[in-house]
């Protein structure tokens, strides 16, 4: 079974600083990987996805992630944090369950942006 | 383009009761997945419906069941509610054309279920 591990349940950065949220995956086949963001009392919004095309993936709101097979990582970055980036971020891998394609999520990283 | 909608937004039930949650998929999508997100955790896959049939299930007991309707909307039913069923229930829609379909799933805002 495929899985993802998010290192750091809480990350704090100052406004304007680099954001780095870590995700490592475990997969015996080329994975499809995703980052989602969840604002308080809301559902999940897709930030970006990796589907075996370019290894550097650009998403919405200035976020990007790089797929590194040698490190089995898919870390999320943003050069300059904004207050509006404060939210919970989930890394997920897509895998087959029966005839369905399901998402398996990490435990999440809560991002706090300090003024 | 209409996004994924869910109803109700909040629900309070007592242990042993039954509950039905509803989801309307995004326009153009034909597949619906349901996830349970307990407080402080990532979402867990419950099951997926395609062509009105369940085509995949996670590690959830049979008292979790669902339906998909011809217009691709869906229901999640939970019988004999337990305290641990308290969670945010998320519906996600996607498009599949045979096979396993595309990867991208779009989520609704969720239904917050509290079991007392």
PDB file of C-alpha atoms in Angstrom:
ATOM      1  CA  UNK A   1       0.000   0.000   0.000  1.00  0.00           C
ATOM      2  CA  UNK A   2       1.137   3.507  -0.706  1.00  0.00           C
ATOM      3  CA  UNK A   3       1.445   6.069   2.053  1.00  0.00           C
ATOM      4  CA  UNK A   4       2.701   9.568   2.797  1.00  0.00           C
ATOM      5  CA  UNK A   5       4.396  10.963   5.883  1.00  0.00           C
ATOM      6  CA  UNK A   6       4.337  14.629   6.743  1.00  0.00           C
ATOM      7  CA  UNK A   7       7.202  15.716   8.964  1.00  0.00           C
ATOM      8  CA  UNK A   8       6.194  18.377  11.458  1.00  0.00           C
ATOM      9  CA  UNK A   9       2.598  18.672  12.601  1.00  0.00           C
ATOM     10  CA  UNK A  10       3.092  22.398  13.241  1.00  0.00           C
ATOM     11  CA  UNK A  11       5.266  24.879  11.347  1.00  0.00           C
ATOM     12  CA  UNK A  12       5.588  28.584  12.164  1.00  0.00           C
ATOM     13  CA  UNK A  13       7.143  31.145   9.845  1.00  0.00           C
ATOM     14  CA  UNK A  14       7.314  34.912   9.809  1.00  0.00           C
ATOM     15  CA  UNK A  15       5.443  36.838   7.165  1.00  0.00           C
ATOM     16  CA  UNK A  16       7.701  37.143   4.125  1.00  0.00           C
ATOM     17  CA  UNK A  17       9.816  34.118   5.055  1.00  0.00           C
ATOM     18  CA  UNK A  18      10.223  30.906   3.106  1.00  0.00           C
ATOM     19  CA  UNK A  19       7.580  28.243   3.647  1.00  0.00           C
ATOM     20  CA  UNK A  20       8.762  24.616   3.547  1.00  0.00           C
ATOM     21  CA  UNK A  21       6.348  21.796   4.343  1.00  0.00           C
ATOM     22  CA  UNK A  22       7.760  18.283   4.131  1.00  0.00           C
ATOM     23  CA  UNK A  23       6.186  15.184   2.639  1.00  0.00           C
ATOM     24  CA  UNK A  24       7.766  11.795   2.007  1.00  0.00           C
ATOM     25  CA  UNK A  25       5.978   9.021   0.182  1.00  0.00           C
ATOM     26  CA  UNK A  26       6.182   5.267   0.116  1.00  0.00           C
ATOM     27  CA  UNK A  27       5.229   3.628  -3.144  1.00  0.00           C
ATOM     28  CA  UNK A  28       6.253   0.610  -5.169  1.00  0.00           C
ATOM     29  CA  UNK A  29       5.017   2.229  -8.378  1.00  0.00           C
ATOM     30  CA  UNK A  30       5.369   5.754  -9.768  1.00  0.00           C
ATOM     31  CA  UNK A  31       3.075   7.764  -7.510  1.00  0.00           C
ATOM     32  CA  UNK A  32       0.546  10.447  -8.205  1.00  0.00           C
ATOM     33  CA  UNK A  33       0.990  13.044  -5.464  1.00  0.00           C
ATOM     34  CA  UNK A  34      -1.071  15.998  -4.321  1.00  0.00           C
ATOM     35  CA  UNK A  35      -1.016  18.881  -1.893  1.00  0.00           C
ATOM     36  CA  UNK A  36      -4.306  20.146  -0.500  1.00  0.00           C
ATOM     37  CA  UNK A  37      -4.984  23.103   1.807  1.00  0.00           C
ATOM     38  CA  UNK A  38      -7.757  23.285   4.374  1.00  0.00           C
ATOM     39  CA  UNK A  39      -8.865  26.549   5.943  1.00  0.00           C
ATOM     40  CA  UNK A  40     -10.762  26.454   9.242  1.00  0.00           C
ATOM     41  CA  UNK A  41     -14.220  24.913   8.961  1.00  0.00           C
ATOM     42  CA  UNK A  42     -13.824  24.328   5.229  1.00  0.00           C
ATOM     43  CA  UNK A  43     -13.212  21.450   2.853  1.00  0.00           C
ATOM     44  CA  UNK A  44      -9.999  20.698   0.997  1.00  0.00           C
ATOM     45  CA  UNK A  45      -8.710  22.809  -1.871  1.00  0.00           C
ATOM     46  CA  UNK A  46      -6.236  21.386  -4.363  1.00  0.00           C
ATOM     47  CA  UNK A  47      -2.964  23.339  -4.407  1.00  0.00           C
ATOM     48  CA  UNK A  48      -1.037  21.272  -6.932  1.00  0.00           C
ATOM     49  CA  UNK A  49      -0.517  17.769  -8.282  1.00  0.00           C
ATOM     50  CA  UNK A  50       2.301  15.603  -9.633  1.00  0.00           C
ATOM     51  CA  UNK A  51       1.318  13.087 -12.303  1.00  0.00           C
ATOM     52  CA  UNK A  52       4.723  12.029 -13.712  1.00  0.00           C
ATOM     53  CA  UNK A  53       5.228  14.967 -16.050  1.00  0.00           C
ATOM     54  CA  UNK A  54       7.531  17.786 -14.869  1.00  0.00           C
ATOM     55  CA  UNK A  55       9.202  17.155 -11.520  1.00  0.00           C
ATOM     56  CA  UNK A  56       8.782  20.780 -10.458  1.00  0.00           C
ATOM     57  CA  UNK A  57       5.094  21.483 -10.127  1.00  0.00           C
ATOM     58  CA  UNK A  58       3.639  24.948  -9.770  1.00  0.00           C
ATOM     59  CA  UNK A  59       0.325  25.432  -8.045  1.00  0.00           C
ATOM     60  CA  UNK A  60      -2.010  28.150  -6.936  1.00  0.00           C
ATOM     61  CA  UNK A  61      -1.234  31.007  -4.552  1.00  0.00           C
ATOM     62  CA  UNK A  62       2.490  30.924  -5.357  1.00  0.00           C
ATOM     63  CA  UNK A  63       3.124  27.405  -4.035  1.00  0.00           C
ATOM     64  CA  UNK A  64       5.266  24.847  -5.778  1.00  0.00           C
ATOM     65  CA  UNK A  65       6.556  21.352  -5.050  1.00  0.00           C
ATOM     66  CA  UNK A  66       9.406  19.268  -6.386  1.00  0.00           C
ATOM     67  CA  UNK A  67       9.188  15.524  -6.891  1.00  0.00           C
ATOM     68  CA  UNK A  68      12.487  13.860  -5.945  1.00  0.00           C
ATOM     69  CA  UNK A  69      12.453  10.142  -6.622  1.00  0.00           C
ATOM     70  CA  UNK A  70      15.871   9.567  -5.043  1.00  0.00           C
ATOM     71  CA  UNK A  71      14.645  11.059  -1.773  1.00  0.00           C
ATOM     72  CA  UNK A  72      11.015   9.828  -2.101  1.00  0.00           C
ATOM     73  CA  UNK A  73       9.967  13.375  -1.288  1.00  0.00           C
ATOM     74  CA  UNK A  74       7.441  15.903  -2.499  1.00  0.00           C
ATOM     75  CA  UNK A  75       8.021  18.967  -0.329  1.00  0.00           C
ATOM     76  CA  UNK A  76       5.833  22.060  -0.663  1.00  0.00           C
ATOM     77  CA  UNK A  77       7.459  25.503  -0.791  1.00  0.00           C
ATOM     78  CA  UNK A  78       6.551  29.152  -1.151  1.00  0.00           C
ATOM     79  CA  UNK A  79       9.219  31.865  -1.330  1.00  0.00           C
ATOM     80  CA  UNK A  80       7.378  34.429   0.793  1.00  0.00           C
ATOM     81  CA  UNK A  81       4.658  33.635   3.316  1.00  0.00           C
ATOM     82  CA  UNK A  82       1.505  35.718   3.579  1.00  0.00           C
ATOM     83  CA  UNK A  83      -0.806  35.907   6.549  1.00  0.00           C
ATOM     84  CA  UNK A  84      -3.519  34.365   4.363  1.00  0.00           C
ATOM     85  CA  UNK A  85      -1.414  31.182   3.998  1.00  0.00           C
ATOM     86  CA  UNK A  86      -2.197  30.186   7.586  1.00  0.00           C
ATOM     87  CA  UNK A  87      -4.073  26.906   7.253  1.00  0.00           C
ATOM     88  CA  UNK A  88      -3.615  23.142   7.438  1.00  0.00           C
ATOM     89  CA  UNK A  89      -1.834  21.454   4.569  1.00  0.00           C
ATOM     90  CA  UNK A  90      -2.199  17.832   3.549  1.00  0.00           C
ATOM     91  CA  UNK A  91      -0.031  15.743   1.290  1.00  0.00           C
ATOM     92  CA  UNK A  92      -1.789  12.830  -0.428  1.00  0.00           C
ATOM     93  CA  UNK A  93      -0.988   9.924  -2.724  1.00  0.00           C
ATOM     94  CA  UNK A  94      -3.444   8.411  -5.165  1.00  0.00           C
ATOM     95  CA  UNK A  95      -3.749   4.625  -5.176  1.00  0.00           C
ATOM     96  CA  UNK A  96      -6.063   1.899  -6.373  1.00  0.00           C
ATOM     97  CA  UNK A  97      -8.610   0.372  -3.963  1.00  0.00           C
ATOM     98  CA  UNK A  98     -10.720  -2.268  -5.651  1.00  0.00           C
ATOM     99  CA  UNK A  99     -11.740  -0.547  -8.854  1.00  0.00           C
ATOM    100  CA  UNK A 100     -11.537   2.891  -7.288  1.00  0.00           C
ATOM    101  CA  UNK A 101      -8.819   5.483  -7.200  1.00  0.00           C
ATOM    102  CA  UNK A 102      -8.578   6.703  -3.625  1.00  0.00           C
ATOM    103  CA  UNK A 103      -6.507   9.367  -1.945  1.00  0.00           C
ATOM    104  CA  UNK A 104      -4.411   8.444   1.073  1.00  0.00           C
ATOM    105  CA  UNK A 105      -3.574  11.500   3.153  1.00  0.00           C
ATOM    106  CA  UNK A 106      -0.832  12.370   5.556  1.00  0.00           C
ATOM    107  CA  UNK A 107      -1.676  13.595   9.024  1.00  0.00           C
ATOM    108  CA  UNK A 108      -1.360  17.231   8.029  1.00  0.00           C
ATOM    109  CA  UNK A 109       0.832  20.218   8.881  1.00  0.00           C
ATOM    110  CA  UNK A 110      -0.640  23.284  10.540  1.00  0.00           C
ATOM    111  CA  UNK A 111       1.062  26.402   9.171  1.00  0.00           C
ATOM    112  CA  UNK A 112       1.121  29.521  11.344  1.00  0.00           C
ATOM    113  CA  UNK A 113       2.294  32.807   9.836  1.00  0.00           C
ATOM    114  CA  UNK A 114       3.604  35.326  12.348  1.00  0.00           C
ATOM    115  CA  UNK A 115       3.382  39.078  11.689  1.00  0.00           C
TER     116      UNK A 115
ATOM    117  CA  UNK B   1     -19.291  25.619 -13.194  1.00  0.00           C
ATOM    118  CA  UNK B   2     -20.936  24.437  -9.979  1.00  0.00           C
ATOM    119  CA  UNK B   3     -18.636  23.010  -7.333  1.00  0.00           C
ATOM    120  CA  UNK B   4     -19.256  20.153  -4.937  1.00  0.00           C
ATOM    121  CA  UNK B   5     -21.973  20.878  -2.403  1.00  0.00           C
ATOM    122  CA  UNK B   6     -22.883  19.007   0.760  1.00  0.00           C
ATOM    123  CA  UNK B   7     -25.803  19.091   3.158  1.00  0.00           C
ATOM    124  CA  UNK B   8     -26.358  19.624   5.971  1.00  0.00           C
ATOM    125  CA  UNK B   9     -23.362  21.635   7.174  1.00  0.00           C
ATOM    126  CA  UNK B  10     -23.742  20.529  10.766  1.00  0.00           C
ATOM    127  CA  UNK B  11     -25.603  17.686  12.421  1.00  0.00           C
ATOM    128  CA  UNK B  12     -25.994  16.464  15.981  1.00  0.00           C
ATOM    129  CA  UNK B  13     -27.134  12.906  16.671  1.00  0.00           C
ATOM    130  CA  UNK B  14     -27.171  10.569  19.633  1.00  0.00           C
ATOM    131  CA  UNK B  15     -25.481   7.205  19.880  1.00  0.00           C
ATOM    132  CA  UNK B  16     -27.432   4.435  18.143  1.00  0.00           C
ATOM    133  CA  UNK B  17     -29.235   6.714  15.723  1.00  0.00           C
ATOM    134  CA  UNK B  18     -28.925   6.691  11.949  1.00  0.00           C
ATOM    135  CA  UNK B  19     -27.802   9.587   9.751  1.00  0.00           C
ATOM    136  CA  UNK B  20     -27.882  10.447   6.047  1.00  0.00           C
ATOM    137  CA  UNK B  21     -25.492  12.937   4.500  1.00  0.00           C
ATOM    138  CA  UNK B  22     -25.882  14.291   0.981  1.00  0.00           C
ATOM    139  CA  UNK B  23     -23.522  15.390  -1.761  1.00  0.00           C
ATOM    140  CA  UNK B  24     -23.951  16.937  -5.189  1.00  0.00           C
ATOM    141  CA  UNK B  25     -20.993  16.406  -7.461  1.00  0.00           C
ATOM    142  CA  UNK B  26     -19.295  19.037  -9.572  1.00  0.00           C
ATOM    143  CA  UNK B  27     -20.733  19.595 -13.021  1.00  0.00           C
ATOM    144  CA  UNK B  28     -19.286  17.074 -15.503  1.00  0.00           C
ATOM    145  CA  UNK B  29     -18.139  14.621 -12.833  1.00  0.00           C
ATOM    146  CA  UNK B  30     -19.491  11.086 -12.566  1.00  0.00           C
ATOM    147  CA  UNK B  31     -17.628   9.638  -9.586  1.00  0.00           C
ATOM    148  CA  UNK B  32     -18.111  10.405  -5.909  1.00  0.00           C
ATOM    149  CA  UNK B  33     -15.842   9.502  -3.008  1.00  0.00           C
ATOM    150  CA  UNK B  34     -16.519   9.907   0.697  1.00  0.00           C
ATOM    151  CA  UNK B  35     -13.914  10.584   3.373  1.00  0.00           C
ATOM    152  CA  UNK B  36     -14.038  10.810   7.166  1.00  0.00           C
ATOM    153  CA  UNK B  37     -11.819  13.376   8.853  1.00  0.00           C
ATOM    154  CA  UNK B  38     -11.566  13.034  12.613  1.00  0.00           C
ATOM    155  CA  UNK B  39     -10.394  16.027  14.585  1.00  0.00           C
ATOM    156  CA  UNK B  40      -6.682  16.668  14.108  1.00  0.00           C
ATOM    157  CA  UNK B  41      -6.256  13.955  11.484  1.00  0.00           C
ATOM    158  CA  UNK B  42      -6.087  13.622   7.732  1.00  0.00           C
ATOM    159  CA  UNK B  43      -9.131  12.396   5.794  1.00  0.00           C
ATOM    160  CA  UNK B  44      -9.679   8.629   5.618  1.00  0.00           C
ATOM    161  CA  UNK B  45     -11.215   7.016   2.523  1.00  0.00           C
ATOM    162  CA  UNK B  46     -14.630   5.446   3.183  1.00  0.00           C
ATOM    163  CA  UNK B  47     -15.780   4.392  -0.307  1.00  0.00           C
ATOM    164  CA  UNK B  48     -16.248   5.487  -3.881  1.00  0.00           C
ATOM    165  CA  UNK B  49     -19.242   5.269  -6.221  1.00  0.00           C
ATOM    166  CA  UNK B  50     -19.112   5.039 -10.000  1.00  0.00           C
ATOM    167  CA  UNK B  51     -22.089   4.299 -12.247  1.00  0.00           C
ATOM    168  CA  UNK B  52     -24.285   3.983  -9.164  1.00  0.00           C
ATOM    169  CA  UNK B  53     -22.212   1.150  -7.719  1.00  0.00           C
ATOM    170  CA  UNK B  54     -19.617   1.019  -4.970  1.00  0.00           C
ATOM    171  CA  UNK B  55     -16.280   0.296  -6.657  1.00  0.00           C
ATOM    172  CA  UNK B  56     -13.891   0.621  -3.747  1.00  0.00           C
ATOM    173  CA  UNK B  57     -14.020   0.744   0.051  1.00  0.00           C
ATOM    174  CA  UNK B  58     -11.612   1.655   2.799  1.00  0.00           C
ATOM    175  CA  UNK B  59     -11.408   0.112   6.247  1.00  0.00           C
ATOM    176  CA  UNK B  60     -14.918   1.000   7.397  1.00  0.00           C
ATOM    177  CA  UNK B  61     -17.629  -1.368   8.711  1.00  0.00           C
ATOM    178  CA  UNK B  62     -20.793  -2.232   6.752  1.00  0.00           C
ATOM    179  CA  UNK B  63     -22.876   0.171   8.825  1.00  0.00           C
ATOM    180  CA  UNK B  64     -21.337   2.814   6.572  1.00  0.00           C
ATOM    181  CA  UNK B  65     -23.223   2.575   3.281  1.00  0.00           C
ATOM    182  CA  UNK B  66     -23.959   4.788   0.346  1.00  0.00           C
ATOM    183  CA  UNK B  67     -25.892   5.449  -2.786  1.00  0.00           C
ATOM    184  CA  UNK B  68     -25.226   7.213  -6.035  1.00  0.00           C
ATOM    185  CA  UNK B  69     -28.100   8.498  -8.118  1.00  0.00           C
ATOM    186  CA  UNK B  70     -28.447   8.845 -11.925  1.00  0.00           C
ATOM    187  CA  UNK B  71     -27.594  12.556 -11.661  1.00  0.00           C
ATOM    188  CA  UNK B  72     -24.327  11.507  -9.908  1.00  0.00           C
ATOM    189  CA  UNK B  73     -25.335  12.947  -6.546  1.00  0.00           C
ATOM    190  CA  UNK B  74     -24.678  10.704  -3.580  1.00  0.00           C
ATOM    191  CA  UNK B  75     -25.686   9.842  -0.040  1.00  0.00           C
ATOM    192  CA  UNK B  76     -23.667   8.497   2.849  1.00  0.00           C
ATOM    193  CA  UNK B  77     -25.656   6.557   5.433  1.00  0.00           C
ATOM    194  CA  UNK B  78     -24.332   5.591   8.831  1.00  0.00           C
ATOM    195  CA  UNK B  79     -26.335   3.238  11.048  1.00  0.00           C
ATOM    196  CA  UNK B  80     -25.992   2.590  14.769  1.00  0.00           C
ATOM    197  CA  UNK B  81     -23.946   5.729  15.357  1.00  0.00           C
ATOM    198  CA  UNK B  82     -21.031   5.523  17.759  1.00  0.00           C
ATOM    199  CA  UNK B  83     -19.238   8.317  19.568  1.00  0.00           C
ATOM    200  CA  UNK B  84     -16.163   7.763  17.396  1.00  0.00           C
ATOM    201  CA  UNK B  85     -18.226   8.579  14.305  1.00  0.00           C
ATOM    202  CA  UNK B  86     -18.019  12.242  15.286  1.00  0.00           C
ATOM    203  CA  UNK B  87     -16.034  13.809  12.452  1.00  0.00           C
ATOM    204  CA  UNK B  88     -16.079  15.991   9.364  1.00  0.00           C
ATOM    205  CA  UNK B  89     -17.429  13.987   6.421  1.00  0.00           C
ATOM    206  CA  UNK B  90     -16.075  15.099   3.089  1.00  0.00           C
ATOM    207  CA  UNK B  91     -17.430  14.309  -0.322  1.00  0.00           C
ATOM    208  CA  UNK B  92     -15.184  14.527  -3.385  1.00  0.00           C
ATOM    209  CA  UNK B  93     -16.121  14.261  -7.023  1.00  0.00           C
ATOM    210  CA  UNK B  94     -14.046  13.375 -10.056  1.00  0.00           C
ATOM    211  CA  UNK B  95     -14.410  12.192 -13.634  1.00  0.00           C
ATOM    212  CA  UNK B  96     -13.831   8.623 -14.776  1.00  0.00           C
ATOM    213  CA  UNK B  97     -14.128   7.231 -18.281  1.00  0.00           C
ATOM    214  CA  UNK B  98     -13.627   3.523 -17.767  1.00  0.00           C
ATOM    215  CA  UNK B  99     -10.566   2.214 -15.945  1.00  0.00           C
ATOM    216  CA  UNK B 100      -9.632   3.978 -12.753  1.00  0.00           C
ATOM    217  CA  UNK B 101     -10.401   7.459 -13.914  1.00  0.00           C
ATOM    218  CA  UNK B 102      -8.450  10.601 -13.434  1.00  0.00           C
ATOM    219  CA  UNK B 103      -6.611  11.363 -10.242  1.00  0.00           C
ATOM    220  CA  UNK B 104      -7.907  14.789  -9.421  1.00  0.00           C
ATOM    221  CA  UNK B 105     -10.656  14.927  -6.825  1.00  0.00           C
ATOM    222  CA  UNK B 106     -12.546  18.072  -5.880  1.00  0.00           C
ATOM    223  CA  UNK B 107     -13.875  18.361  -2.355  1.00  0.00           C
ATOM    224  CA  UNK B 108     -17.004  19.843  -0.894  1.00  0.00           C
ATOM    225  CA  UNK B 109     -17.074  21.886   2.328  1.00  0.00           C
ATOM    226  CA  UNK B 110     -18.027  18.866   4.432  1.00  0.00           C
ATOM    227  CA  UNK B 111     -20.660  17.961   6.992  1.00  0.00           C
ATOM    228  CA  UNK B 112     -19.680  18.195  10.643  1.00  0.00           C
ATOM    229  CA  UNK B 113     -21.309  15.295  12.515  1.00  0.00           C
ATOM    230  CA  UNK B 114     -21.381  15.261  16.300  1.00  0.00           C
ATOM    231  CA  UNK B 115     -22.525  12.095  18.078  1.00  0.00           C
ATOM    232  CA  UNK B 116     -23.531  12.530  21.718  1.00  0.00           C
TER     233      UNK B 116
END
